[in-house]
Amino acid sequence: MEENNKGCGFDILDIGCSGINEVVITPNQQKMKWKHLSTLPCGLPVWFENNRRKKMEEYLCEADKLKIHAFNNTQGFWPREKEIENAMVAELCAVQTSIKVERNPKTGKLRGFNEVFSLESSSSGSSSMALNRQPCALSEPIKGKSTNFPFFPGGMDHLETKRIEEDSAELNFVTGLLDTPPGFDGHIKFDDDKSRTAPGEVQDFIVSDVQSYTDLEDLEYSDHDNSDDECDDKQTVDEKEEKEDLGLASEKTAEPEQEKEKKEKWAFMIDVSKPVVDFHKKVLNMAHKWDFEPDTFQKQAIVKLESHDSVFVAAHTSAGKTAVAEYAIGLANRHKTKTIYTSPIKALSNQKFRDFKKNLVPSHPELDIGLITGDVQIKPEAACLIMTTEILRSMLYNGSDVIRDVEWVIFDEVHYINDPERGVVWEEVIIMLPDHVSIILLSATVPNTLEFADWIGRTKRKKIYVISTPKRPVPLEHFLYTGNSNKTSSEMFVLLDQNNVFQTRGYQMAADSIKERSSKGKEMSGAKGGRSHMNLKSEKNIWLSLVTMLEKKEKLPVVAFTFSRKKCDDNADQLGNLNLITSLERSKTQVLMQKYLAKLKGGDRTLPQVVRMQELLKRGIGVHHSGILPILKEVIEILFQEGLVKLLFATETFAMGVNMPARTVVFDSIRKHDGSSFRNLLPGEYVQMAGRAGRRGKDITGTVIILCKGDVPEMAELYSMMLGKPISLHSQFRLTYSMILNLLRVEQLRVQEMMKRSFAEFNAHRDAETIKHEAEKLEAKLSKIESVDCLLCNKDLMSYHQALSELTVLREQIKVAVLSTSFAQKALLPGRIITLETHNNQKALAIVLQVESDGSGKKLVDKSLTVLSILDNGTAGDALKSIKSIKDENHLEPHVKTKLLLPEGPSTYDIFQISVMDVCDITTSKMKIEGDRIIQDHRKRMQPRFSNDPPSRSTVIVRQELLRLIEANPEGLEVMDPIKDFNIRDLDLVDVLTRKCFLEDLLGTFVCTTCPKLKQHFSLVRNEITLRENLNHLQFLLSDDSLQLIKEYNQRIEVLKKLRYLDTNNRVQLKGRVACEISNHELMITELVFHNLLTDLHHTEIAALLSCFVFQQRRCSEPNFTKTLEEGKGRILSIAGTIAAAQTECGLVTSEEEFKEQFYFGLVEVVYEWSRGTPFSEIINMTDVQEGIIVRCIQRLDETCRDVRNAARIIGDPTLYKKMEDASASIRRDIVFAASLYTQ
């Protein structure tokens, strides 16, 4: 065995690459050549040569040298070519700053250049608010995505810039070290000489020079040859920069300091009474031209638009406001930018789409007009986009890329901001618009245009010019109509002529005609203002006589405003035999109706409303209100503009829209129901509707007629309605959960900033800069105040002041409570002895001579007293200055025990008036006096010729009695007790009295009261505290705590936290991101989604139940529910109860019943059947809700379905996503979603 093993050795075999080794026997290499093993599955083992120990160490310690890592032997390898030029290329990072020019906003002069931080252009829409961020994907919706950041609002302080500046201030860019350690408020100054690199150690290196070289051979190094030239060049540059700096500094110092302190003016009123001089020289090449010469106000607006200024045009109806919008669109088309035109309602958007295509496209063939509404998108890439204000708000919150290219945003019907429900949208949009967007506002005449424009200017930090029209282009004449038959059809009396002069004689004639007819026994009854209870026959006679008379006088077409949908329909049906159009016009009407109604399906053309409206239109009569099918309303509007509708019964909504004037406007009544009660029309409402009378270029005057079916309305009511001041623009800003969540998801935006910049907070924060300046002055004063250096006062003077301040407040509180009782009125009568506190800490005894009479209507605490008081001889005739008054600003003085004022030497008296609140104590003493005689004698001796007369006997007696009382009671007279004498029974007030007594005893225990200079030291402390209180008040006005809605905001934040839409740090959670997708009832719908209450339902049932969030009519027939729908209704109300309970718990005043009442289930059955495919002709028989309201409800429901679909996508619920798509598809059919005639 040993022999066999002679010449053999041992070696270590590495099995594969797993690190496992085995010892193997190897033959003697001298006798036998090594042969590789061929039985190992993992490849060949490592072959060790001689010097095994060394190889073993290399194998164990230098594994990277193993042959297994020699990749050049195992795979293809191409050696790297050396390119020396690449070493000279330096990749520059994105520029972090930009240069911003600073100019004087008034003169435009250059002030200087500032380097400002700019957000990185490489950022995306989900991480940056900068305009230069990367564009979003082309597939992104036109409204943007809820995950996008909005673009930074114009005029708002950039929080990110502030943060960068603060961070930069702490960084030393020379050493790269922070100079503010954690926990320190100040900075540490390092020795710069030690930290800097010595000159000459680092060679100047300019990247741009390196980049200019392309070949290494061309690169020349010159350390010292050109050093002199470089120094000269640097010196030249430094000298230039120094000169520029000196020039800029001198320019800045040249501006007067008073200009900075002067209030900045942002709104400017343009005088339109003066013609625009050299208009065609100022505007050489007009962006849009008309076939008429623009009016003066239009020219003024055009000049400002050419300067890229924002304008607010407040003009009368039919004055031509739309021309300003058309010019802005043409201007943007020239600049290759976009214009967004917003309107308050969808119908108006459709009308404007047609009008702009008709008026602008022929002059600008390259111009595209787009329309974006809730259910329609036509050319969303167009240069001019028409949409509702809600759509624009969504685009702003979602950071739509369209906003980048927008140059103008046009707000039409701005007076709609007064709407309680939707007015807040206007304010949100104006605040959120980026800085590069200019604003055009179009409105009816309102009294506070300058105030509203000033708010916009301050909010956006840009000037805005207000342009108003002085009068209507077509004057109006207003009449009262009292006729009721053909015989009396001429009874139409002028009430307001075309010069706006109220005709009292015309009113009296109208009233006399009514009285004369009543005296003859004719049937004519009704409430004032046209609130009529007349029978249908009398109503019909009135309308027949009126329309016949207007037709004879060629006063047609006429718009009859009636404030009830049912009344509109009844009035039109009563005139069934009346024909107002010719056979040619009837033929044209039939052709147009067949053309437009051919777009409906066969069953929809035979709907009762369609058939009935066709019959009315054939006779020139139309009806226009929200209950009419949308396509029918459009047919009526088009026929009215074509002059084929002679009599149109309409509700108030017809007054808000495109220019569709008539020759005459008739008011069926001047009273309307505003949702809570009946009231007369407001001046703004009357002017808006009456403004539809008078066609520019066709009529000399417009005619407005008020029907007097019963008694003539009161003259004062008519005068106020016609000539009263229109309603001003008021803020309707309110907090919504959607607004809060959309702002909280972006770190750079704050809800408080949105509230602070609202129109509601405008007056409170318009002087913010002045308040800030005053606060800085107070801080400077406080820094200069010297502290009290007194061993006695330093111990407890501040506590003493605090106790004395509290005591003063309690005394005033008790005094008000006592003087508000009936016992005080009986006590404070002439003859009552009282005390008054003097500035010398003494009490002057006085007697009441006279109390202000009750005829003044004031409470006792607000009344004045005439008193006679004993004073020192030196204060005679100047008594009021010696008496402490509640009106004194610094009436707080150190408390000392006061004694009655006893004059030294000859005493005197004085008679003067004081406030009841100036009375210190009411004593139990009183005396009989002749107060009137004493006052009369005093007034007599105040005259120069009687000044030396002796006082009357009554005066002398009172004076002597007061002196006797002072001498007998030097410590003071007994005073009336608030509880015993004034019958105070309020337990809280009793506690106040107890606290008052405690503080009075406590004041004597303070060490500072022993200081001989207490009054002086107290005055210093009092002055410091007063300044600090004033500073705190100014800081409060500048803080978020002064906002009107801050309490509600905090409460809503707590609700969102409680329902887990926000975490404890106010970060938006998943539920919050889902709620941002919902445009209506965001909390309710989000809770339904997260409680999984919709997933198990059929898509038809989901659509039916969601209708409760869009249906708004309170009263309607009760629908029939299936068992599943009934259960779904219960679940929805249960969720509503949970949300209401959370709101109540967090302090919001909303009862559970009130919260649930906002959801109406009246159309659940109708929507359910419609979603199942039931024809429209059948579902209208299931309810008494009118057809137009049903259509509007289902159209809004489609938007809600799409919101829920997006919510399902966010939470990852494919089942609900599919069902919501099916629900949306099932309701989008037939007449409900018939395309608008204006878009075809």
CSV table of C-alpha atoms in Angstrom, one decimal, residues 709-915:
chain,number,residue,atom,x,y,z
A,709,LYS,CA,-103.8,93.0,-13.1
A,710,GLY,CA,-105.0,94.1,-9.7
A,711,ASP,CA,-104.1,97.2,-7.8
A,712,VAL,CA,-101.2,99.3,-9.1
A,713,PRO,CA,-98.0,98.6,-7.1
A,714,GLU,CA,-96.9,101.2,-4.6
A,715,MET,CA,-95.1,104.2,-6.1
A,716,ALA,CA,-92.2,103.8,-3.7
A,717,GLU,CA,-91.8,100.2,-4.7
A,718,LEU,CA,-91.7,101.0,-8.4
A,719,TYR,CA,-89.3,103.9,-7.9
A,720,SER,CA,-86.9,101.8,-5.9
A,721,MET,CA,-87.1,99.0,-8.4
A,722,MET,CA,-86.5,101.1,-11.4
A,723,LEU,CA,-84.1,103.8,-10.1
A,724,GLY,CA,-82.6,102.1,-7.1
A,725,LYS,CA,-79.0,101.2,-6.8
A,726,PRO,CA,-78.2,97.8,-8.3
A,727,ILE,CA,-76.8,95.2,-6.0
A,728,SER,CA,-73.1,95.5,-5.6
A,729,LEU,CA,-70.8,92.6,-6.2
A,730,HIS,CA,-70.5,90.6,-3.0
A,731,SER,CA,-68.2,87.7,-2.1
A,732,GLN,CA,-69.9,84.4,-1.8
A,733,PHE,CA,-66.7,82.7,-0.8
A,734,ARG,CA,-67.1,79.6,1.2
A,735,LEU,CA,-65.0,76.6,2.2
A,736,THR,CA,-65.6,73.3,0.5
A,737,TYR,CA,-64.0,70.0,1.2
A,738,SER,CA,-62.9,69.7,-2.4
A,739,MET,CA,-61.1,73.1,-2.2
A,740,ILE,CA,-59.3,72.1,1.0
A,741,LEU,CA,-58.1,68.7,-0.3
A,742,ASN,CA,-57.0,70.1,-3.7
A,743,LEU,CA,-54.9,72.7,-1.9
A,744,LEU,CA,-53.5,70.5,0.8
A,745,ARG,CA,-52.1,68.0,-1.7
A,746,VAL,CA,-49.7,70.6,-2.8
A,747,GLU,CA,-47.1,71.6,-0.3
A,748,GLN,CA,-46.5,75.1,-1.8
A,749,LEU,CA,-50.1,76.1,-1.4
A,750,ARG,CA,-52.1,76.9,1.7
A,751,VAL,CA,-55.8,77.1,2.3
A,752,GLN,CA,-55.3,80.1,4.5
A,753,GLU,CA,-53.7,82.0,1.5
A,754,MET,CA,-56.8,81.2,-0.6
A,755,MET,CA,-59.0,82.5,2.2
A,756,LYS,CA,-56.8,85.6,2.7
A,757,ARG,CA,-57.0,86.5,-1.0
A,758,SER,CA,-60.7,86.0,-1.4
A,759,PHE,CA,-63.0,89.0,-2.1
A,760,ALA,CA,-64.5,88.5,1.4
A,761,GLU,CA,-61.2,89.3,3.1
A,762,PHE,CA,-60.3,92.1,0.7
A,763,ASN,CA,-61.3,95.0,3.0
A,764,ALA,CA,-59.7,93.4,6.0
A,765,HIS,CA,-56.3,92.8,4.3
A,766,ARG,CA,-56.1,95.6,1.7
A,767,ASP,CA,-54.0,97.6,4.2
A,768,ALA,CA,-51.7,94.7,5.1
A,769,GLU,CA,-48.6,96.6,4.0
A,770,THR,CA,-49.5,99.6,6.1
A,771,ILE,CA,-50.2,97.4,9.1
A,772,LYS,CA,-46.9,95.6,8.6
A,773,HIS,CA,-45.1,98.9,8.5
A,774,GLU,CA,-46.9,100.1,11.7
A,775,ALA,CA,-45.9,96.8,13.4
A,776,GLU,CA,-42.3,97.4,12.5
A,777,LYS,CA,-42.5,100.9,14.0
A,778,LEU,CA,-43.9,99.4,17.3
A,779,GLU,CA,-41.2,96.8,17.4
A,780,ALA,CA,-38.6,99.6,17.0
A,781,LYS,CA,-40.2,101.5,19.9
A,782,LEU,CA,-40.3,98.5,22.1
A,783,SER,CA,-36.6,97.8,21.5
A,784,LYS,CA,-35.8,101.3,22.8
A,785,ILE,CA,-37.9,101.2,25.9
A,786,GLU,CA,-35.8,101.0,29.0
A,787,SER,CA,-36.7,98.5,31.7
A,788,VAL,CA,-37.6,99.6,35.2
A,789,ASP,CA,-34.6,99.4,37.5
A,790,CYS,CA,-36.1,99.2,40.9
A,791,LEU,CA,-35.6,96.6,43.6
A,792,LEU,CA,-39.2,96.9,44.8
A,793,CYS,CA,-40.9,97.1,41.5
A,794,ASN,CA,-38.9,94.4,39.8
A,795,LYS,CA,-40.4,91.9,42.1
A,796,ASP,CA,-44.1,92.0,41.3
A,797,LEU,CA,-44.9,95.2,39.3
A,798,MET,CA,-46.0,93.1,36.2
A,799,SER,CA,-48.3,91.0,38.4
A,800,TYR,CA,-49.6,94.1,40.0
A,801,HIS,CA,-50.4,95.5,36.6
A,802,GLN,CA,-52.1,92.3,35.5
A,803,ALA,CA,-54.3,92.3,38.7
A,804,LEU,CA,-55.2,95.9,38.3
A,805,SER,CA,-56.1,95.5,34.6
A,806,GLU,CA,-58.4,92.6,35.5
A,807,LEU,CA,-60.0,94.6,38.3
A,808,THR,CA,-60.7,97.5,35.9
A,809,VAL,CA,-62.4,95.1,33.5
A,810,LEU,CA,-64.5,93.6,36.2
A,811,ARG,CA,-65.6,97.0,37.5
A,812,GLU,CA,-66.7,98.0,34.0
A,813,GLN,CA,-68.6,94.7,33.6
A,814,ILE,CA,-70.4,95.2,37.0
A,815,LYS,CA,-71.1,98.8,36.2
A,816,VAL,CA,-72.8,97.9,32.8
A,817,ALA,CA,-74.8,95.1,34.5
A,818,VAL,CA,-76.0,97.4,37.3
A,819,LEU,CA,-76.9,100.3,35.0
A,820,SER,CA,-78.8,98.0,32.8
A,821,THR,CA,-81.3,97.2,35.5
A,822,SER,CA,-84.6,99.1,36.1
A,823,PHE,CA,-83.5,99.8,39.7
A,824,ALA,CA,-80.6,101.9,38.3
A,825,GLN,CA,-83.0,104.1,36.3
A,826,LYS,CA,-84.9,104.8,39.5
A,827,ALA,CA,-81.8,105.4,41.5
A,828,LEU,CA,-80.1,107.9,39.0
A,829,LEU,CA,-82.6,110.6,39.3
A,830,PRO,CA,-82.1,114.3,40.1
A,831,GLY,CA,-81.0,114.7,43.7
A,832,ARG,CA,-78.9,111.5,43.8
A,833,ILE,CA,-75.4,111.9,45.2
A,834,ILE,CA,-72.7,110.2,43.3
A,835,THR,CA,-68.9,110.1,43.3
A,836,LEU,CA,-66.5,110.8,40.4
A,837,GLU,CA,-62.9,109.7,40.3
A,838,THR,CA,-60.3,112.3,39.6
A,839,HIS,CA,-56.8,112.0,38.2
A,840,ASN,CA,-55.4,112.7,41.6
A,841,ASN,CA,-56.8,109.4,42.9
A,842,GLN,CA,-59.5,111.2,44.8
A,843,LYS,CA,-63.3,111.0,44.7
A,844,ALA,CA,-65.2,114.1,43.9
A,845,LEU,CA,-68.6,114.3,45.4
A,846,ALA,CA,-71.4,115.3,43.0
A,847,ILE,CA,-75.1,115.5,42.7
A,848,VAL,CA,-77.3,114.7,39.7
A,849,LEU,CA,-79.1,117.7,38.4
A,850,GLN,CA,-80.6,116.3,35.2
A,851,VAL,CA,-80.7,113.0,33.3
A,852,GLU,CA,-81.0,112.8,29.5
A,853,SER,CA,-84.6,112.3,28.6
A,854,ASP,CA,-86.0,109.0,27.5
A,855,GLY,CA,-87.1,110.5,24.2
A,856,SER,CA,-83.6,110.1,22.9
A,857,GLY,CA,-84.2,106.3,22.7
A,858,LYS,CA,-80.9,105.5,24.3
A,859,LYS,CA,-80.2,103.0,27.0
A,860,LEU,CA,-79.2,104.3,30.4
A,861,VAL,CA,-75.6,103.3,29.9
A,862,ASP,CA,-75.5,105.5,26.8
A,863,LYS,CA,-77.1,108.5,28.4
A,864,SER,CA,-75.5,111.6,29.8
A,865,LEU,CA,-75.9,113.3,33.3
A,866,THR,CA,-75.7,116.9,34.3
A,867,VAL,CA,-74.1,117.1,37.7
A,868,LEU,CA,-72.8,119.7,40.2
A,869,SER,CA,-69.5,118.7,41.8
A,870,ILE,CA,-67.3,120.2,44.5
A,871,LEU,CA,-63.8,120.9,43.2
A,872,ASP,CA,-60.5,122.6,44.1
A,873,ASN,CA,-60.4,126.2,43.4
A,874,GLY,CA,-57.7,125.6,40.8
A,875,THR,CA,-60.0,123.3,38.7
A,876,ALA,CA,-63.0,125.6,38.5
A,877,GLY,CA,-64.2,125.9,34.9
A,878,ASP,CA,-62.0,123.0,33.9
A,879,ALA,CA,-63.7,120.2,35.7
A,880,LEU,CA,-63.9,117.7,32.9
A,881,LYS,CA,-60.1,117.6,32.6
A,882,SER,CA,-59.8,116.6,36.2
A,883,ILE,CA,-62.4,113.8,36.1
A,884,LYS,CA,-61.4,110.4,34.8
A,885,SER,CA,-63.5,109.3,31.9
A,886,ILE,CA,-64.2,105.9,30.5
A,887,LYS,CA,-63.1,107.4,27.1
A,888,ASP,CA,-59.6,108.0,28.4
A,889,GLU,CA,-57.1,105.8,26.6
A,890,ASN,CA,-54.8,105.4,29.5
A,891,HIS,CA,-57.1,105.7,32.4
A,892,LEU,CA,-55.5,102.8,34.2
A,893,GLU,CA,-53.4,104.1,37.2
A,894,PRO,CA,-52.0,102.5,40.4
A,895,HIS,CA,-54.7,101.6,42.8
A,896,VAL,CA,-54.8,103.5,46.0
A,897,LYS,CA,-57.4,103.9,48.6
A,898,THR,CA,-59.2,107.1,47.6
A,899,LYS,CA,-60.8,109.6,49.9
A,900,LEU,CA,-63.4,112.2,49.2
A,901,LEU,CA,-61.9,115.4,47.7
A,902,LEU,CA,-61.8,118.1,50.4
A,903,PRO,CA,-60.8,121.4,48.9
A,904,GLU,CA,-57.9,123.2,50.6
A,905,GLY,CA,-58.8,126.8,51.2
A,906,PRO,CA,-61.7,128.4,49.4
A,907,SER,CA,-63.7,125.7,47.6
A,908,THR,CA,-65.7,126.1,44.4
A,909,TYR,CA,-68.0,124.0,42.3
A,910,ASP,CA,-68.8,123.4,38.7
A,911,ILE,CA,-71.7,122.2,36.6
A,912,PHE,CA,-71.0,120.0,33.6
A,913,GLN,CA,-72.1,116.9,31.7
A,914,ILE,CA,-70.7,113.4,32.1
A,915,SER,CA,-71.5,110.0,30.7
